[in-house]
Coordinates of C-alpha atoms in Angstrom, one line a residue:
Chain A
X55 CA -16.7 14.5 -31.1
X56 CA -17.1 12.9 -27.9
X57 CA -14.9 11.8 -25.3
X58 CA -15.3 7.8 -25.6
X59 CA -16.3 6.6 -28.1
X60 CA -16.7 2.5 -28.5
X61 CA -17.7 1.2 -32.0
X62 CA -18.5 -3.0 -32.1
X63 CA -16.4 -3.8 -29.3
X64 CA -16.7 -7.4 -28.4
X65 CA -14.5 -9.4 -25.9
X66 CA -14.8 -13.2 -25.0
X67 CA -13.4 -15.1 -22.1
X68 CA -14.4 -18.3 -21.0
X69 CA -18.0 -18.5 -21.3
X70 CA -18.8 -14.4 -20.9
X71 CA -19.1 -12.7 -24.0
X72 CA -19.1 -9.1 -24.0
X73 CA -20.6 -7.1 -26.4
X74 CA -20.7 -6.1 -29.5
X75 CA -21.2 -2.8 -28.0
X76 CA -21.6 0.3 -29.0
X77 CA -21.1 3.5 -27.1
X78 CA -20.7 7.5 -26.7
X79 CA -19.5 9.4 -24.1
X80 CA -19.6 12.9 -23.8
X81 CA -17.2 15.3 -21.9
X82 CA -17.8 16.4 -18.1
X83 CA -20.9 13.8 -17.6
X84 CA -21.3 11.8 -15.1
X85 CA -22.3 8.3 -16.5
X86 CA -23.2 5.4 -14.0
X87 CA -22.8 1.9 -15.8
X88 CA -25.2 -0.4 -13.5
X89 CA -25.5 -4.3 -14.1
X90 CA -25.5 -7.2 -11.4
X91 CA -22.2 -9.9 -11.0
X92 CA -20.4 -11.6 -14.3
X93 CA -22.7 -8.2 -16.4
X94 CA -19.4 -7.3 -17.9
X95 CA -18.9 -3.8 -16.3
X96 CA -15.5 -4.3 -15.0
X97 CA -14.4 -6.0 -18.0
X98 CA -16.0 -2.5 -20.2
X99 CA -13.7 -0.3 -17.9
X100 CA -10.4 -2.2 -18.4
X101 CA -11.5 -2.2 -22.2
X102 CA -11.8 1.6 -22.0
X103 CA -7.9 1.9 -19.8
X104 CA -6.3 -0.6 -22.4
X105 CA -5.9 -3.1 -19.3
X106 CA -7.3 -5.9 -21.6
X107 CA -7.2 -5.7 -25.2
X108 CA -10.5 -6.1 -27.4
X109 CA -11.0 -9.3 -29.8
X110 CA -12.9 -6.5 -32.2
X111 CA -13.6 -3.6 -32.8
X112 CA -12.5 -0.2 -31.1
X113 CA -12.2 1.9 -28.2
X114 CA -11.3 5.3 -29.2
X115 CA -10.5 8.0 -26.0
X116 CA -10.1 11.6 -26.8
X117 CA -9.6 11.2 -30.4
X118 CA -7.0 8.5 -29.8
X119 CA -7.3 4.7 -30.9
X120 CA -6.8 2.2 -27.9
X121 CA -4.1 0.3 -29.1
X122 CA -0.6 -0.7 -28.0
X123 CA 1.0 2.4 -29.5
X124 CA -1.1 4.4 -27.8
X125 CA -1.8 2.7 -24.3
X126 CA 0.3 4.9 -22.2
X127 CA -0.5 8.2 -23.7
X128 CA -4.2 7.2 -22.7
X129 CA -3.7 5.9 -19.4
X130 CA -2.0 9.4 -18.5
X131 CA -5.7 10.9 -19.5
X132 CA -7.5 8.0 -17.2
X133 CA -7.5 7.7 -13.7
X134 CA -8.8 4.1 -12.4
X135 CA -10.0 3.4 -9.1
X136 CA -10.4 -0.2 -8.3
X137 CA -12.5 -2.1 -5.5
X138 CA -10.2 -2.9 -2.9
X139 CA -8.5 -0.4 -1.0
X140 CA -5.6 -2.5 0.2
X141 CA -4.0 -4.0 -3.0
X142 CA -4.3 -0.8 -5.1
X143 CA -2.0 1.1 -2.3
X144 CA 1.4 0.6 -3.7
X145 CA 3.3 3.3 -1.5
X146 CA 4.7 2.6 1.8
X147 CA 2.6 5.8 3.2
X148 CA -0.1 8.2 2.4
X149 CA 2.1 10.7 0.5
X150 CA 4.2 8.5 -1.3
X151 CA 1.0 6.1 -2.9
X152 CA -0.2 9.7 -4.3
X153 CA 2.9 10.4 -5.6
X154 CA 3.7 7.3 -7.5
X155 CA 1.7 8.0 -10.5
X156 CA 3.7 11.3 -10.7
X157 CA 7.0 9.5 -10.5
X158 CA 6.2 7.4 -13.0
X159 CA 5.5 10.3 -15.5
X160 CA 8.9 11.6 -14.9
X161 CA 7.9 15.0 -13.3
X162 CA 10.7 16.8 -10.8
X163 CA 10.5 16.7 -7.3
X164 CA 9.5 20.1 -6.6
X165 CA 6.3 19.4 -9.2
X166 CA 5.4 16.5 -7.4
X167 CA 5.7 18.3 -4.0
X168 CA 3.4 20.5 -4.9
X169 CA 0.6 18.1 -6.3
X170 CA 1.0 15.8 -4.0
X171 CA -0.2 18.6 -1.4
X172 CA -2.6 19.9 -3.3
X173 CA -4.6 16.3 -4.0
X174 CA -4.1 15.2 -0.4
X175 CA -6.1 18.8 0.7
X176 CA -8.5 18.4 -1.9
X177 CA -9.6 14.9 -0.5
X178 CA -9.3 16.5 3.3
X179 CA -5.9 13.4 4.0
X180 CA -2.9 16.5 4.3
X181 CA -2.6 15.5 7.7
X182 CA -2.4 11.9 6.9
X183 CA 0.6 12.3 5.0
X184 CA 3.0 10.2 6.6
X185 CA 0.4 7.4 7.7
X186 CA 1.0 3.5 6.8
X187 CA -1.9 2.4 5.0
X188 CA -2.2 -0.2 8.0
X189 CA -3.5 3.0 10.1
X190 CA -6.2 4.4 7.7
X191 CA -9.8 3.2 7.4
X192 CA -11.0 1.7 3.9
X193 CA -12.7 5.0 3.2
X194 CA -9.5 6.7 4.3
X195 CA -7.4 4.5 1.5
X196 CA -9.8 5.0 -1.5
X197 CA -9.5 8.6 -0.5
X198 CA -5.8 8.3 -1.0
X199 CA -6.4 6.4 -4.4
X200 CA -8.7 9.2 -5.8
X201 CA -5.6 12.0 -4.4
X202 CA -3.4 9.8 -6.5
X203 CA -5.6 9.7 -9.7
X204 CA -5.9 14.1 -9.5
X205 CA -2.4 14.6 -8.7
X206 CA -1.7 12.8 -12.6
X207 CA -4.9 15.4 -13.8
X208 CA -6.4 13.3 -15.9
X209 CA -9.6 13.8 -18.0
X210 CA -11.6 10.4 -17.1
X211 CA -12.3 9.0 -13.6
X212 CA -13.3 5.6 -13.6
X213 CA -14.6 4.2 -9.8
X214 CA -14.4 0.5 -10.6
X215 CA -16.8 -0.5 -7.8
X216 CA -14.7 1.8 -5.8
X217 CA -17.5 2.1 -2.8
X218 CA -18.0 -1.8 -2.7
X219 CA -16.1 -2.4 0.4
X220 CA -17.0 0.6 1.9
X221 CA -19.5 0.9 5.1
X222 CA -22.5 3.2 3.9
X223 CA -20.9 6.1 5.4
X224 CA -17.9 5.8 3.8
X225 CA -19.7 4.9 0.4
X226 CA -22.0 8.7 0.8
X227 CA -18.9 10.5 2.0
X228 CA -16.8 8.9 -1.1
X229 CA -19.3 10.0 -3.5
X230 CA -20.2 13.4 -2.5
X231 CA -16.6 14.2 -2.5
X232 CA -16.4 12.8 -5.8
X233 CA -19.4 14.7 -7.1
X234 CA -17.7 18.1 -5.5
X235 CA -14.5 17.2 -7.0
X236 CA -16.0 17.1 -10.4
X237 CA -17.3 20.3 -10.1
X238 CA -13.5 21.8 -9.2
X239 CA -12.0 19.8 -11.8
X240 CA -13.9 19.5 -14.5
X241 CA -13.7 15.5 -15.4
X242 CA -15.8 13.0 -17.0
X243 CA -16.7 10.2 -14.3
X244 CA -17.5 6.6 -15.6
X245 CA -19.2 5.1 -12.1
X246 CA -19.3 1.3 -12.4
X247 CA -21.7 -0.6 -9.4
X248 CA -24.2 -2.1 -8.2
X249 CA -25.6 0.0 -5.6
X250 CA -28.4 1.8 -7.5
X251 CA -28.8 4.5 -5.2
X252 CA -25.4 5.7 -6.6
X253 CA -26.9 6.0 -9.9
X254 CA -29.4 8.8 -8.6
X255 CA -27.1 11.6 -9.9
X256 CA -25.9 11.0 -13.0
X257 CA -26.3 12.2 -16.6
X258 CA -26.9 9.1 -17.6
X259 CA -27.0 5.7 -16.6
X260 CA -26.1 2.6 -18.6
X261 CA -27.7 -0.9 -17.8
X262 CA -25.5 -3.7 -18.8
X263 CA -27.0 -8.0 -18.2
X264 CA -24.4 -10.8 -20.1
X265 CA -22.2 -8.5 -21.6
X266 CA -25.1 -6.4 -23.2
X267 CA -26.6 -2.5 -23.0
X268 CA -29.8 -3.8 -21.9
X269 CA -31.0 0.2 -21.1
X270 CA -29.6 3.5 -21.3
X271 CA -30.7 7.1 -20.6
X272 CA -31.7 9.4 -18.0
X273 CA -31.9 8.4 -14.5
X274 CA -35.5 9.1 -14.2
X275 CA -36.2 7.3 -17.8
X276 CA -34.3 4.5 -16.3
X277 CA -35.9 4.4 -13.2
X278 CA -39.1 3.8 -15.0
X279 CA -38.4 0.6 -16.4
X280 CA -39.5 -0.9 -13.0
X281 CA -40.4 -4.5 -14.1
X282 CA -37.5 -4.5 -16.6
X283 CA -34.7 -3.1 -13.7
X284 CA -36.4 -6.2 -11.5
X285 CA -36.0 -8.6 -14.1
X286 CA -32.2 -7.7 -14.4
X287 CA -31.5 -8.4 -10.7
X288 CA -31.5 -4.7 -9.9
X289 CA -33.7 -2.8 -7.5
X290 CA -34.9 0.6 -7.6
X291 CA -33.0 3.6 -5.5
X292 CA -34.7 4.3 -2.1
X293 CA -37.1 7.9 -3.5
X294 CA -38.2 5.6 -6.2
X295 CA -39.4 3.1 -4.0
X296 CA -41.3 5.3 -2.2
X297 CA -42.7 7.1 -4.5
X298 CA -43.7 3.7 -6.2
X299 CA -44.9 3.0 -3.1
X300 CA -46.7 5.8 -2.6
X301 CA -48.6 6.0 -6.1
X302 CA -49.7 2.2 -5.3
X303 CA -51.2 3.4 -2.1
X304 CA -53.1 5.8 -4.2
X305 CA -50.8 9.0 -4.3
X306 CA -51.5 9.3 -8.5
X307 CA -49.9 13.0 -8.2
X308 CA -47.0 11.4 -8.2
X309 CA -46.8 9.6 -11.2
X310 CA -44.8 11.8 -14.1
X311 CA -42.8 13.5 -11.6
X312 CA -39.3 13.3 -11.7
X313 CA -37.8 13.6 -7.6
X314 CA -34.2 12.8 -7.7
X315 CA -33.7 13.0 -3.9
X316 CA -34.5 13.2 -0.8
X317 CA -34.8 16.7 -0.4
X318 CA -37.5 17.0 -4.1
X319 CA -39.4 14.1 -2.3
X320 CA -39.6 16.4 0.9
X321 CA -40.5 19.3 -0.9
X322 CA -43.4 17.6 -2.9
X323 CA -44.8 16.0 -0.2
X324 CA -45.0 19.3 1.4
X325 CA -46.6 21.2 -1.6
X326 CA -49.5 17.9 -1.7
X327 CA -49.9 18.0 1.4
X328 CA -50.9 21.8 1.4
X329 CA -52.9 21.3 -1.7
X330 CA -54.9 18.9 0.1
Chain B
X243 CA 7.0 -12.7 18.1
X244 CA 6.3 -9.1 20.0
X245 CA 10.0 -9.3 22.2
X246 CA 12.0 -8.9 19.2
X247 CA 13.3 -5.5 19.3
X248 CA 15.7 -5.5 16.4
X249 CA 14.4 -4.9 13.3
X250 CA 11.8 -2.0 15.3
X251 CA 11.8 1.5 14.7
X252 CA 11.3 3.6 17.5
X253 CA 10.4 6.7 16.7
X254 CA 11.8 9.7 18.4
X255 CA 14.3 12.9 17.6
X256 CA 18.0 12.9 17.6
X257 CA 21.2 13.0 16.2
X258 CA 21.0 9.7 15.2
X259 CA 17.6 9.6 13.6
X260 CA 18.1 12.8 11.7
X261 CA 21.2 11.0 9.9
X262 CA 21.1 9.6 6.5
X263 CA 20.5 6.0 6.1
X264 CA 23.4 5.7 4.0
X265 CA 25.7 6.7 6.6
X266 CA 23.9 4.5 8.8
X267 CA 24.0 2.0 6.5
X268 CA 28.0 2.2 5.9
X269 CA 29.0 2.6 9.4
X270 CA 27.1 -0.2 10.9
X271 CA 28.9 -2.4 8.1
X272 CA 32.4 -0.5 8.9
X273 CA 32.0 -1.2 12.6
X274 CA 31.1 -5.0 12.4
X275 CA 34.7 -4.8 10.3
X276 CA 36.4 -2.0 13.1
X277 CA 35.7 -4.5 16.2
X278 CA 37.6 -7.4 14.9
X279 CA 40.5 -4.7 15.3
X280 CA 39.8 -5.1 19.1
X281 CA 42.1 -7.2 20.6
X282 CA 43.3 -6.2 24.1
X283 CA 41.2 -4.2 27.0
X284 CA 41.7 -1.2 26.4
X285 CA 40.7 -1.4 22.9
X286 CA 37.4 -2.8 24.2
X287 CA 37.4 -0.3 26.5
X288 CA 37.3 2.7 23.7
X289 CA 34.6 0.8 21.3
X290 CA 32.5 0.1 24.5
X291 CA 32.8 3.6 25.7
X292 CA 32.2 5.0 22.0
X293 CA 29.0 2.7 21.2
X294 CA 27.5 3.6 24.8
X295 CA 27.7 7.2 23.5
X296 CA 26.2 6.1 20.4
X297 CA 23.5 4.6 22.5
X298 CA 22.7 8.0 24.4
X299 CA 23.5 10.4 21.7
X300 CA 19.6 8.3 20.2
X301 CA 18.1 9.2 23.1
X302 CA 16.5 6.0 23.3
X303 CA 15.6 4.3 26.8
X304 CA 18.5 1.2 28.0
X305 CA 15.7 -0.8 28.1
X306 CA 14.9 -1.5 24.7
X307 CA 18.7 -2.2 23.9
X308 CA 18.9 -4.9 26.6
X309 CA 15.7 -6.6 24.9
X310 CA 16.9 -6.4 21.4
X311 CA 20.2 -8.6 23.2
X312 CA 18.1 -10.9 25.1
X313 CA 16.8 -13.2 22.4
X314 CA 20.2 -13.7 21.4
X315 CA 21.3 -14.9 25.2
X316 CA 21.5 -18.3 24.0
X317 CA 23.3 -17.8 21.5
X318 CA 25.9 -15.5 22.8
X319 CA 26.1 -18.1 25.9
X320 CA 27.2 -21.0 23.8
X321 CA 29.5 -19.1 21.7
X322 CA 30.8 -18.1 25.3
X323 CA 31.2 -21.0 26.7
X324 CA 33.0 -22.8 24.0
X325 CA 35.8 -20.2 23.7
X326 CA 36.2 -20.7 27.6
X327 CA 36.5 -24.5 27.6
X328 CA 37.9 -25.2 24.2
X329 CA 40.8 -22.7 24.4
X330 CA 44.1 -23.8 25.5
X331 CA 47.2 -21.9 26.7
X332 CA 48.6 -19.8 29.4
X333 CA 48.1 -21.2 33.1
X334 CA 45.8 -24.1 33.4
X335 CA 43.2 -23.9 35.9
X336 CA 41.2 -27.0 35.6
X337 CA 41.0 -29.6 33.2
X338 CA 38.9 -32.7 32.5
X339 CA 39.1 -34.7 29.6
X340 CA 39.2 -32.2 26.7
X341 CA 37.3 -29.6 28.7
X342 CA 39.5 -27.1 30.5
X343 CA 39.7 -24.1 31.6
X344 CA 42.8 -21.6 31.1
X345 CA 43.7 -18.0 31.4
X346 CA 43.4 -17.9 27.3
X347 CA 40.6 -19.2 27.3
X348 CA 38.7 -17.0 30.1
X349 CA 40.3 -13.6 28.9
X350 CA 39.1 -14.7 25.2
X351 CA 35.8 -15.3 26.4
X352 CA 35.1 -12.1 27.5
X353 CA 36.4 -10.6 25.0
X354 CA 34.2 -12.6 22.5
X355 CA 31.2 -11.8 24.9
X356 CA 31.6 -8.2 24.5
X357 CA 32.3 -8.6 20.8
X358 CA 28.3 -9.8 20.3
X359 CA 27.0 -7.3 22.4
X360 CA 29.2 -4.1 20.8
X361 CA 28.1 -5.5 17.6
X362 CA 24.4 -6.3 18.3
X363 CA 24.1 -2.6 20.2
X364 CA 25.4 -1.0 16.9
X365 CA 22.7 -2.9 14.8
X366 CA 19.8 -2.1 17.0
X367 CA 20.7 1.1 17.1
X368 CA 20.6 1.3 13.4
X369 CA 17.4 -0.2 12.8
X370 CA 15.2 1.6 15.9
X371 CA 16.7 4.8 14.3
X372 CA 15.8 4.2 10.7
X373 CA 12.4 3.4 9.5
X374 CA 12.1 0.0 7.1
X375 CA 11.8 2.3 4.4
X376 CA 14.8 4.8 5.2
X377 CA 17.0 1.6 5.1
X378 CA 15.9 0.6 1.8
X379 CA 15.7 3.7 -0.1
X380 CA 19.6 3.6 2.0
X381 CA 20.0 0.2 0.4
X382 CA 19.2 1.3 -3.3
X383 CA 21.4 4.2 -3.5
X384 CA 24.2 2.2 -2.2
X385 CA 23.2 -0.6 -4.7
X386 CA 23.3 1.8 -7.8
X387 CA 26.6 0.8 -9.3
X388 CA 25.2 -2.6 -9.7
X389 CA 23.2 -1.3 -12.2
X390 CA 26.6 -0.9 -14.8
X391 CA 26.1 -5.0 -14.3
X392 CA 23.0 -5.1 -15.1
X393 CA 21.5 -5.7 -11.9
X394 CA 17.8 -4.2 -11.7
X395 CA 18.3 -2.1 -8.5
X396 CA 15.1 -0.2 -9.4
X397 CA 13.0 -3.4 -9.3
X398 CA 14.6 -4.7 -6.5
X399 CA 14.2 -1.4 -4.2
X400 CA 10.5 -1.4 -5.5
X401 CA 10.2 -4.9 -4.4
X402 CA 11.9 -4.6 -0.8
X403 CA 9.6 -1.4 -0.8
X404 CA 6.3 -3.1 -1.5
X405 CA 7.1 -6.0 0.4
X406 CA 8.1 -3.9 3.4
X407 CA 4.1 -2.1 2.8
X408 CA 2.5 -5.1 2.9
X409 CA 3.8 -6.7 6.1
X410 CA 1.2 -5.5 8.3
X411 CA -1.7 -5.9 5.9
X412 CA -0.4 -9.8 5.6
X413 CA -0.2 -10.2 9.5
X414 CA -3.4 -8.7 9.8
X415 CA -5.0 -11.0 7.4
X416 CA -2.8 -14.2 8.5
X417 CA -4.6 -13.1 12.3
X418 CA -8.2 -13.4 10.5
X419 CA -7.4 -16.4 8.7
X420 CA -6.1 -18.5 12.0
X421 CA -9.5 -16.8 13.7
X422 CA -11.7 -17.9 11.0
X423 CA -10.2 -21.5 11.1
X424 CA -10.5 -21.4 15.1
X425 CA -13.9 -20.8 14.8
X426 CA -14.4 -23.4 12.2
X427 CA -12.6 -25.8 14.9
X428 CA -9.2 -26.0 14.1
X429 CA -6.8 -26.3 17.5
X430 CA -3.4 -24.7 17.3
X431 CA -0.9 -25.0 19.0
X432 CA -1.7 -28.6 20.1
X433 CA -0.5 -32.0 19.3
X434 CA 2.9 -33.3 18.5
X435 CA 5.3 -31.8 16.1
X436 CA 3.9 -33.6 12.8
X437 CA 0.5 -32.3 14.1
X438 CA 1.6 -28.9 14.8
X439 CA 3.1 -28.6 11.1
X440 CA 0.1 -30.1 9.4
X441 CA -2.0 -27.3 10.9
X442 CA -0.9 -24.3 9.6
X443 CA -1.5 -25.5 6.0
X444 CA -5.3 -24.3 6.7
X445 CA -3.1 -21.1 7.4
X446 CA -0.8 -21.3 4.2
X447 CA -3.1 -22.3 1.5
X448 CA -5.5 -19.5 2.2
X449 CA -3.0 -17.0 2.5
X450 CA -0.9 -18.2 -0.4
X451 CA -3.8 -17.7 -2.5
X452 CA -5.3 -14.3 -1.0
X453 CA -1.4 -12.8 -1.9
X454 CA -1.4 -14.1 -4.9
X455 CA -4.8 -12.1 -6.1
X456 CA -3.6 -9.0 -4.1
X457 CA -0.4 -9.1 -6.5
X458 CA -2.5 -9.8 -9.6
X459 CA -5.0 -6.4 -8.0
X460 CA -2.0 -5.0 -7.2
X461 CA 0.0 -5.3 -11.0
X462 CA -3.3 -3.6 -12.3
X463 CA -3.6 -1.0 -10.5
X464 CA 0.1 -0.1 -10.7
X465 CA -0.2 -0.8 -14.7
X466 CA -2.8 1.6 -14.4
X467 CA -1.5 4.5 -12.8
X468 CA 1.3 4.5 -15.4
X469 CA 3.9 2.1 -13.9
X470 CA 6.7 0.5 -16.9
X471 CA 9.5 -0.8 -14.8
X472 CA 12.5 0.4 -15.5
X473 CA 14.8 3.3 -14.0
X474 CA 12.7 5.9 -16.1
X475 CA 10.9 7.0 -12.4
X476 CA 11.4 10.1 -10.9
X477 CA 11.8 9.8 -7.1
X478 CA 9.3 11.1 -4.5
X479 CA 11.6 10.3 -1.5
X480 CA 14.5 12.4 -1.5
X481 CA 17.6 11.6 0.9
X482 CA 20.1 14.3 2.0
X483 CA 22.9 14.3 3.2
X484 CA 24.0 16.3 6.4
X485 CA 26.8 17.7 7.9
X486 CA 26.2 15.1 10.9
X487 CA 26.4 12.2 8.0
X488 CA 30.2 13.8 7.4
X489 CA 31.3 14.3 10.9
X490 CA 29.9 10.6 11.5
X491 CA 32.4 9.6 9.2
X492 CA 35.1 11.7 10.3
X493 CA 34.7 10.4 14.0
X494 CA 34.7 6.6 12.7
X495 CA 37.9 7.3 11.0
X496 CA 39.2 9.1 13.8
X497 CA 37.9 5.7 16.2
X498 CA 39.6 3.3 14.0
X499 CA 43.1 5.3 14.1
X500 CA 42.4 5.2 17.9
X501 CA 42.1 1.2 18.0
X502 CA 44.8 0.6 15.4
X503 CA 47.4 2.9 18.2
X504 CA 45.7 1.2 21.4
X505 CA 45.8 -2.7 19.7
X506 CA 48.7 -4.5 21.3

């Protein structure tokens, strides 16, 4: 049974319709849902947290029904970071934001010593416990959000355009720590953006235009769709580029190869060119 | 905005800092109540003597004492000078019209004078010892029997306690808002008094709006992490309460038996 599973879930504000959509998500993947402005991603994770309520169909987490009976049980299993660094910090310091999801499960103190310490030295903030969040960087604050989220443990990390306000070094340094994270823990990880080159290593990647699943697969099946990804408003990631580039220019070897990253594009390079 | 030293924490190590904000809290309240017990010199004299110890014992400099009186000068000057020219009885020095001055009238002065300052001493000391926070996690566990009338001292400590958080975000944000407008060619600061007012609304609006999407960011993201309201929260911040918290009570006790045998 998989983790998510979505069955003709459509919701309709304004003039955005969303859906009907259908959906599976297995456990411990990493998917990347990908989709330019007013797509509909957002509005598909606060479907999935119970933060808005569906106009049909379902959302069913873990074997459990989204529904108002069940909302809180799920939440405790999901753990949402949102955009902006500032308005998601609800503590008055570093070690108090991290523990407010604890409080708010009831645990004892000495429990929530404990995690709170462990999350902050799994994100490298221990010794910005007792900062305000006015003395942190906005890397430094979504760092805090994601100690927050593995202090509760929860099965499901949704980054809701969590690297969006991010400088590029922040974004790479978020995301690796993410990705190394998920390797410790063990969680599924539902990346919403629209930064392609965030995309590059997931399981699978999920293309959403007006509230629809225009594409979804593999990264490298994805990535193939060039014309289609253009069409959407979307660009390709940085190897594909190149190795588009590259093929045009008359490198054919290229063509059914599938380089994730740098370092594959480096090493083929380096086998052509001593094949040459 | 920057000379007002009340309401600052200074942080530092002593005593004083180490106490719990409760028995901050209390004592600060007890000895606004304690100096109206004051009324002859050598009952000034004791309270003077004891809140100067007070003042060392936080191993804080002079200096910052003497600023957090100084924007109050005016204040305490008027108050001052009223008592001396307003109070009649005993010898009569001068008088014109209904001014005058009498030997009432300076000796109440003075004491009025040193009234303010005991009392404003006291609450600087309280507040560049205690961080925001200290004083309101202080506040909501002196606030907890209010909650047998129904009074929602959780919501209202998480309020103060959020609000408190977001102080320096808003000033920083209020600081890009009058830049961005600056740039755009707004002049503040100029103009007379109408002029000046109609001005900041290119601050207000802007910000009114920006806090209001924070708070709708912010309700999410709490909503998400599991928040329901209520008292059923555990507590993160844990206050204790020390021996020093005990014999701070004990020596305010002991002070107020002190003024009660020295008042006249």
């Amino acid at each position: 049974m998989p983790l998510i599973q979505i069955q003709d879930l459509t919701y309709e504000y304004d003039d955005f319709k969303l859906g009907p959509l259908n959906l599976e998500i297995e456990k411990d993947q990493w998917i990347s849902v990908i989709g330019r402005n007013g797509s509909g991603k957002s509005t598909l994770a606060r479907l999935i947290d119970g933060l808005i309520e569906a106009q049909s169909g379902t959302v069913t987490v873990d074997g459990l029904e989204v529904n108002e009976q069940n909302v809180w049980q799920i939440r405790s299993q999901i753990g949402v970071v949102f955009q902006n660094p500032d308005n998601q910090f609800v503590g008055a310091n570093v070690e108090d934001d991290v523990a407010f999801g604890l409080e708010n499960r009831q645990l004892s103190h000495a429990e929530m010593v404990k995690r709170v310490s462990e999350s902050l030295e799994a994100v490298g903030m221990t010794e910005f416990a007792k900062h305000e969040p006015s003395r942190l960087s906005g890397g430094q604050k979504q760092r805090v959000a994601i100690a927050g989220i593995l202090a509760i443990r929860p099965q499901i990390i949704i980054l809701d355009e969590a690297t969006s306000m991010l400088d590029p070094e922040g974004r790479r340094e978020l995301i690796q720590l993410i990705r190394h994270l998920k390797d410790q823990y063990h969680f599924t990880v539902i990346a919403i953006t629209h930064d392609i080159d965030e995309t590059v290593f997931s399981d699978q990647i999920i293309v959403l235009d007006q509230g629809k699943i225009r594409m979804q697969g593999r990264p490298a099946d994805v990535y193939r769709n060039r014309d289609q990804l253009m069409d959407l408003g979307l660009d390709l990631p940085f190897v594909e580029k190149l190795k588009f580039k590259l093929q045009e220019n008359g490198l054919a070897e290229l063509k059914d190869d599938e380089i994730l990253d740098e370092k594959e594009m480096v090493a083929k390079l380096w086998q052509l060119n001593s094949n040459m | 905005m920057s000379n007002i030293i009340l309401g600052r924490y200074i942080d530092g190590d002593s005593i004083i800092h180490r106490m719990d904000s409760r028995a901050k809290l209390i004592l600060s309240l007890y000895f606004i109540v304690i100096v109206f017990l004051c009324n002859n010199w050598q009952t000034y004299a004791l309270l003077g003597i004891f809140t100067l110890g007070c003042v060392l014992l936080s191993k804080i400099k002079m200096s910052f004492f003497i600023k957090g009186v100084r924007p109050l000068i005016g204040l305490i000057l008027i108050t001052v000078l009223l008592q001396l020219f307003f109070t009649s009885g005993g010898t009569v020095y001068w008088q014109w019209g209904p001014f005058k001055l009498t030997s009432f009238g300076i000796i109440n002065s003075i004491y009025i004078f040193c009234r303010i300052v005991l009392i404003v001493l006291m609450s600087t000391l309280l507040t560049v010892t205690t961080t925001p926070l200290e004083i309101a996690d202080g506040l909501e566990s002196l606030m907890a029997p209010l909650r047998k009338i129904r009074v929602p001292v959780d919501e209202i400590a998480l309020m103060i306690s959020i609000a408190l958080r977001f102080v320096p975000t808003l000033m920083d944000e209020t600081q890009k808002i009058i830049n961005a407008q600056r740039a755009r060619g707004v002049n503040f600061g100029e103009g007379n008094l109408f002029k000046q007012a109609k001005m900041l609304i290119p601050i207000l609006i802007p910000l009114f709006v920006n806090s209001i999407k924070r708070a709708e960011d912010l309700a999410v993201a709490m909503e998400a992490r599991g928040y329901q309201g209520g008292p059923n929260r555990t507590k993160y911040r844990q206050q204790h309460w020390h021996l020093a918290d005990t014999i701070g009570i004990v020596v305010f006790l002991a002070l107020t038996g002190g003024l009660v045998l020295l008042r006249g």
